[in-house]
Amino acid sequence: MLKNPVVVDNQIQARGSRAHGPKGLEGTARLENQARLAPCGKYDERTAIPDLQERSFVVDEHKISQLFTSYFNNKMTLLLFLIQAQKVKPNPVLIGTVRGFLDDVFRHMLEDRLQKRYRLVFKWLKRFFEKLPDVSVYQRDKAKDFIRAIYDAFGLHLKSNI
């Protein structure tokens, strides 16, 4: 996250960034950037996001989006490994973790308007993971399709060759 961002060549830079040496912006560049600040603490109209607080919010939102995507992909990869492992009986603690993740995704991360549509998908997946490894090939394929549907619900892309 950028703390104390300044505009350098119409791009956001953080004070102390390596692009300008270990001590940040120096001399006239710092003065020029401070001159861009309006008296009320806002940047002038030449910047893309004029208000410093709004700019910080956009950067924070982007960072949170990346963190969620990484978290989601890591957990879903575990689910895909469990689906594909045919003769491995998972640890009951791991199955509890999977159930907890699916519950969290359904209750807290999935939009309210989508919860009714995906309720049976999540319920089916939780039962599927409890029955592992005693599931058919058809059930494994169906589980993969449901995982793909969950990815689609979040607007993320799952590679089609799984």
PDB file of C-alpha atoms in Angstrom:
ATOM      1  CA  MET A   1       0.000   0.000   0.000  1.00  0.00           C
ATOM      2  CA  LEU A   2       1.284   3.467  -0.786  1.00  0.00           C
ATOM      3  CA  LYS A   3       1.737   5.628   2.251  1.00  0.00           C
ATOM      4  CA  ASN A   4       1.991   9.348   1.572  1.00  0.00           C
ATOM      5  CA  PRO A   5       1.623   9.005  -2.217  1.00  0.00           C
ATOM      6  CA  VAL A   6       2.812  11.780  -4.479  1.00  0.00           C
ATOM      7  CA  VAL A   7       2.425  12.279  -8.199  1.00  0.00           C
ATOM      8  CA  VAL A   8       5.585  11.935 -10.276  1.00  0.00           C
ATOM      9  CA  ASP A   9       5.299  12.188 -14.047  1.00  0.00           C
ATOM     10  CA  ASN A  10       1.520  11.701 -13.755  1.00  0.00           C
ATOM     11  CA  GLN A  11       1.969   8.396 -11.872  1.00  0.00           C
ATOM     12  CA  ILE A  12       1.543   7.602  -8.193  1.00  0.00           C
ATOM     13  CA  GLN A  13       4.828   7.058  -6.364  1.00  0.00           C
ATOM     14  CA  ALA A  14       5.465   6.413  -2.690  1.00  0.00           C
ATOM     15  CA  ARG A  15       7.872   8.577  -0.806  1.00  0.00           C
ATOM     16  CA  GLY A  16      10.944   6.495  -0.174  1.00  0.00           C
ATOM     17  CA  SER A  17      10.445   4.292  -3.231  1.00  0.00           C
ATOM     18  CA  ARG A  18      13.585   2.830  -4.795  1.00  0.00           C
ATOM     19  CA  ALA A  19      12.916   4.630  -8.061  1.00  0.00           C
ATOM     20  CA  HIS A  20      14.115   7.826  -6.408  1.00  0.00           C
ATOM     21  CA  GLY A  21      16.795   6.448  -4.091  1.00  0.00           C
ATOM     22  CA  PRO A  22      16.527   5.348  -0.491  1.00  0.00           C
ATOM     23  CA  LYS A  23      15.539   8.789   0.795  1.00  0.00           C
ATOM     24  CA  GLY A  24      12.700   9.326  -1.648  1.00  0.00           C
ATOM     25  CA  LEU A  25      12.105  12.365  -3.810  1.00  0.00           C
ATOM     26  CA  GLU A  26      14.785  14.986  -3.510  1.00  0.00           C
ATOM     27  CA  GLY A  27      15.128  18.704  -4.120  1.00  0.00           C
ATOM     28  CA  THR A  28      13.013  20.294  -6.790  1.00  0.00           C
ATOM     29  CA  ALA A  29      11.011  17.182  -7.629  1.00  0.00           C
ATOM     30  CA  ARG A  30       9.592  17.166  -4.101  1.00  0.00           C
ATOM     31  CA  LEU A  31       8.768  20.871  -4.310  1.00  0.00           C
ATOM     32  CA  GLU A  32       7.111  20.454  -7.702  1.00  0.00           C
ATOM     33  CA  ASN A  33       4.927  17.652  -6.382  1.00  0.00           C
ATOM     34  CA  GLN A  34       3.980  19.604  -3.287  1.00  0.00           C
ATOM     35  CA  ALA A  35       3.041  22.513  -5.548  1.00  0.00           C
ATOM     36  CA  ARG A  36       0.471  20.266  -7.209  1.00  0.00           C
ATOM     37  CA  LEU A  37      -1.439  20.037  -3.950  1.00  0.00           C
ATOM     38  CA  ALA A  38      -4.327  22.433  -3.725  1.00  0.00           C
ATOM     39  CA  PRO A  39      -4.749  24.403  -0.478  1.00  0.00           C
ATOM     40  CA  CYS A  40      -7.534  22.053   0.649  1.00  0.00           C
ATOM     41  CA  GLY A  41      -5.226  19.005   0.421  1.00  0.00           C
ATOM     42  CA  LYS A  42      -6.464  17.775  -2.950  1.00  0.00           C
ATOM     43  CA  TYR A  43      -4.523  17.286  -6.162  1.00  0.00           C
ATOM     44  CA  ASP A  44      -5.342  19.517  -9.086  1.00  0.00           C
ATOM     45  CA  GLU A  45      -7.563  18.487 -12.001  1.00  0.00           C
ATOM     46  CA  ARG A  46      -4.709  17.064 -14.064  1.00  0.00           C
ATOM     47  CA  THR A  47      -4.567  13.853 -12.037  1.00  0.00           C
ATOM     48  CA  ALA A  48      -6.833  10.874 -12.659  1.00  0.00           C
ATOM     49  CA  ILE A  49      -8.207  10.739  -9.098  1.00  0.00           C
ATOM     50  CA  PRO A  50      -8.177  14.240  -7.662  1.00  0.00           C
ATOM     51  CA  ASP A  51      -8.794  13.510  -3.970  1.00  0.00           C
ATOM     52  CA  LEU A  52      -5.929  11.932  -2.040  1.00  0.00           C
ATOM     53  CA  GLN A  53      -8.324   9.902   0.137  1.00  0.00           C
ATOM     54  CA  GLU A  54     -10.136   8.515  -2.911  1.00  0.00           C
ATOM     55  CA  ARG A  55      -6.802   7.595  -4.495  1.00  0.00           C
ATOM     56  CA  SER A  56      -5.776   5.726  -1.359  1.00  0.00           C
ATOM     57  CA  PHE A  57      -9.143   3.915  -1.339  1.00  0.00           C
ATOM     58  CA  VAL A  58      -8.684   2.754  -4.942  1.00  0.00           C
ATOM     59  CA  VAL A  59      -5.196   1.447  -4.184  1.00  0.00           C
ATOM     60  CA  ASP A  60      -6.448  -0.324  -1.035  1.00  0.00           C
ATOM     61  CA  GLU A  61      -9.403  -1.849  -2.891  1.00  0.00           C
ATOM     62  CA  HIS A  62      -7.112  -3.181  -5.624  1.00  0.00           C
ATOM     63  CA  LYS A  63      -4.793  -4.703  -3.005  1.00  0.00           C
ATOM     64  CA  ILE A  64      -7.715  -6.364  -1.186  1.00  0.00           C
ATOM     65  CA  SER A  65      -9.019  -7.726  -4.491  1.00  0.00           C
ATOM     66  CA  GLN A  66      -5.628  -9.301  -5.228  1.00  0.00           C
ATOM     67  CA  LEU A  67      -5.426 -10.777  -1.730  1.00  0.00           C
ATOM     68  CA  PHE A  68      -8.916 -12.288  -2.006  1.00  0.00           C
ATOM     69  CA  THR A  69      -8.145 -13.761  -5.427  1.00  0.00           C
ATOM     70  CA  SER A  70      -4.939 -15.329  -4.114  1.00  0.00           C
ATOM     71  CA  TYR A  71      -6.672 -16.707  -1.010  1.00  0.00           C
ATOM     72  CA  PHE A  72      -9.570 -18.057  -3.064  1.00  0.00           C
ATOM     73  CA  ASN A  73      -7.285 -19.699  -5.649  1.00  0.00           C
ATOM     74  CA  ASN A  74      -5.131 -21.336  -2.956  1.00  0.00           C
ATOM     75  CA  LYS A  75      -8.112 -22.859  -1.161  1.00  0.00           C
ATOM     76  CA  MET A  76      -9.836 -23.943  -4.362  1.00  0.00           C
ATOM     77  CA  THR A  77      -6.608 -25.611  -5.527  1.00  0.00           C
ATOM     78  CA  LEU A  78      -6.747 -27.760  -2.409  1.00  0.00           C
ATOM     79  CA  LEU A  79     -10.318 -28.736  -3.272  1.00  0.00           C
ATOM     80  CA  LEU A  80      -9.287 -29.635  -6.820  1.00  0.00           C
ATOM     81  CA  PHE A  81      -6.420 -31.787  -5.518  1.00  0.00           C
ATOM     82  CA  LEU A  82      -8.848 -33.642  -3.266  1.00  0.00           C
ATOM     83  CA  ILE A  83     -11.254 -34.158  -6.160  1.00  0.00           C
ATOM     84  CA  GLN A  84      -8.525 -35.587  -8.402  1.00  0.00           C
ATOM     85  CA  ALA A  85      -6.842 -37.833  -5.782  1.00  0.00           C
ATOM     86  CA  GLN A  86      -8.650 -41.114  -6.336  1.00  0.00           C
ATOM     87  CA  LYS A  87      -7.259 -43.441  -3.658  1.00  0.00           C
ATOM     88  CA  VAL A  88      -6.410 -40.998  -0.891  1.00  0.00           C
ATOM     89  CA  LYS A  89      -8.613 -40.839   2.186  1.00  0.00           C
ATOM     90  CA  PRO A  90      -8.312 -37.278   3.502  1.00  0.00           C
ATOM     91  CA  ASN A  91      -7.712 -36.516   7.156  1.00  0.00           C
ATOM     92  CA  PRO A  92     -10.972 -35.639   8.997  1.00  0.00           C
ATOM     93  CA  VAL A  93      -9.386 -32.368  10.141  1.00  0.00           C
ATOM     94  CA  LEU A  94      -8.753 -31.459   6.493  1.00  0.00           C
ATOM     95  CA  ILE A  95     -12.376 -32.241   5.623  1.00  0.00           C
ATOM     96  CA  GLY A  96     -13.473 -29.976   8.485  1.00  0.00           C
ATOM     97  CA  THR A  97     -11.283 -27.212   7.055  1.00  0.00           C
ATOM     98  CA  VAL A  98     -12.827 -27.726   3.609  1.00  0.00           C
ATOM     99  CA  ARG A  99     -16.343 -27.542   5.078  1.00  0.00           C
ATOM    100  CA  GLY A 100     -15.422 -24.367   6.956  1.00  0.00           C
ATOM    101  CA  PHE A 101     -14.015 -22.770   3.812  1.00  0.00           C
ATOM    102  CA  LEU A 102     -17.107 -23.650   1.778  1.00  0.00           C
ATOM    103  CA  ASP A 103     -19.360 -22.293   4.540  1.00  0.00           C
ATOM    104  CA  ASP A 104     -17.360 -19.047   4.727  1.00  0.00           C
ATOM    105  CA  VAL A 105     -17.433 -18.570   0.968  1.00  0.00           C
ATOM    106  CA  PHE A 106     -21.170 -19.200   0.838  1.00  0.00           C
ATOM    107  CA  ARG A 107     -22.233 -17.166   3.862  1.00  0.00           C
ATOM    108  CA  HIS A 108     -19.800 -14.274   3.869  1.00  0.00           C
ATOM    109  CA  MET A 109     -18.310 -13.836   0.407  1.00  0.00           C
ATOM    110  CA  LEU A 110     -21.020 -14.818  -2.051  1.00  0.00           C
ATOM    111  CA  GLU A 111     -23.452 -12.037  -2.915  1.00  0.00           C
ATOM    112  CA  ASP A 112     -26.887 -12.341  -1.328  1.00  0.00           C
ATOM    113  CA  ARG A 113     -28.650 -12.497  -4.671  1.00  0.00           C
ATOM    114  CA  LEU A 114     -26.536 -15.545  -5.659  1.00  0.00           C
ATOM    115  CA  GLN A 115     -26.857 -17.498  -2.420  1.00  0.00           C
ATOM    116  CA  LYS A 116     -30.222 -19.031  -3.266  1.00  0.00           C
ATOM    117  CA  ARG A 117     -28.965 -20.196  -6.653  1.00  0.00           C
ATOM    118  CA  TYR A 118     -25.755 -21.767  -5.290  1.00  0.00           C
ATOM    119  CA  ARG A 119     -27.048 -23.201  -1.996  1.00  0.00           C
ATOM    120  CA  LEU A 120     -27.413 -26.751  -3.327  1.00  0.00           C
ATOM    121  CA  VAL A 121     -24.011 -26.576  -5.049  1.00  0.00           C
ATOM    122  CA  PHE A 122     -22.253 -25.852  -1.764  1.00  0.00           C
ATOM    123  CA  LYS A 123     -24.320 -28.448   0.092  1.00  0.00           C
ATOM    124  CA  TRP A 124     -23.514 -31.096  -2.534  1.00  0.00           C
ATOM    125  CA  LEU A 125     -19.788 -30.291  -2.444  1.00  0.00           C
ATOM    126  CA  LYS A 126     -19.644 -30.558   1.355  1.00  0.00           C
ATOM    127  CA  ARG A 127     -21.249 -34.013   1.218  1.00  0.00           C
ATOM    128  CA  PHE A 128     -18.959 -35.026  -1.638  1.00  0.00           C
ATOM    129  CA  PHE A 129     -15.829 -34.213   0.381  1.00  0.00           C
ATOM    130  CA  GLU A 130     -17.167 -36.146   3.378  1.00  0.00           C
ATOM    131  CA  LYS A 131     -17.616 -39.270   1.215  1.00  0.00           C
ATOM    132  CA  LEU A 132     -14.097 -39.217  -0.281  1.00  0.00           C
ATOM    133  CA  PRO A 133     -12.549 -41.464  -1.589  1.00  0.00           C
ATOM    134  CA  ASP A 134     -15.715 -43.549  -2.104  1.00  0.00           C
ATOM    135  CA  VAL A 135     -17.086 -41.522  -5.004  1.00  0.00           C
ATOM    136  CA  SER A 136     -17.627 -42.337  -8.670  1.00  0.00           C
ATOM    137  CA  VAL A 137     -15.901 -40.795 -11.668  1.00  0.00           C
ATOM    138  CA  TYR A 138     -19.202 -39.128 -12.551  1.00  0.00           C
ATOM    139  CA  GLN A 139     -19.339 -37.508  -9.101  1.00  0.00           C
ATOM    140  CA  ARG A 140     -15.744 -36.270  -9.467  1.00  0.00           C
ATOM    141  CA  ASP A 141     -16.612 -34.698 -12.822  1.00  0.00           C
ATOM    142  CA  LYS A 142     -19.712 -33.125 -11.321  1.00  0.00           C
ATOM    143  CA  ALA A 143     -17.613 -31.724  -8.439  1.00  0.00           C
ATOM    144  CA  LYS A 144     -15.217 -30.153 -10.970  1.00  0.00           C
ATOM    145  CA  ASP A 145     -18.181 -28.577 -12.754  1.00  0.00           C
ATOM    146  CA  PHE A 146     -19.445 -27.162  -9.451  1.00  0.00           C
ATOM    147  CA  ILE A 147     -15.994 -25.748  -8.641  1.00  0.00           C
ATOM    148  CA  ARG A 148     -16.003 -24.085 -12.064  1.00  0.00           C
ATOM    149  CA  ALA A 149     -19.481 -22.673 -11.321  1.00  0.00           C
ATOM    150  CA  ILE A 150     -18.225 -21.187  -8.039  1.00  0.00           C
ATOM    151  CA  TYR A 151     -15.327 -19.560  -9.883  1.00  0.00           C
ATOM    152  CA  ASP A 152     -17.819 -18.087 -12.355  1.00  0.00           C
ATOM    153  CA  ALA A 153     -19.980 -16.764  -9.512  1.00  0.00           C
ATOM    154  CA  PHE A 154     -17.009 -14.725  -8.277  1.00  0.00           C
ATOM    155  CA  GLY A 155     -16.059 -13.543 -11.758  1.00  0.00           C
ATOM    156  CA  LEU A 156     -12.800 -15.498 -11.733  1.00  0.00           C
ATOM    157  CA  HIS A 157     -11.428 -17.786 -14.424  1.00  0.00           C
ATOM    158  CA  LEU A 158     -10.629 -21.462 -13.887  1.00  0.00           C
ATOM    159  CA  LYS A 159      -8.472 -23.113 -16.530  1.00  0.00           C
ATOM    160  CA  SER A 160     -10.578 -25.439 -18.625  1.00  0.00           C
ATOM    161  CA  ASN A 161      -8.051 -28.298 -18.806  1.00  0.00           C
ATOM    162  CA  ILE A 162      -8.518 -29.632 -15.266  1.00  0.00           C
TER     163      ILE A 162
END
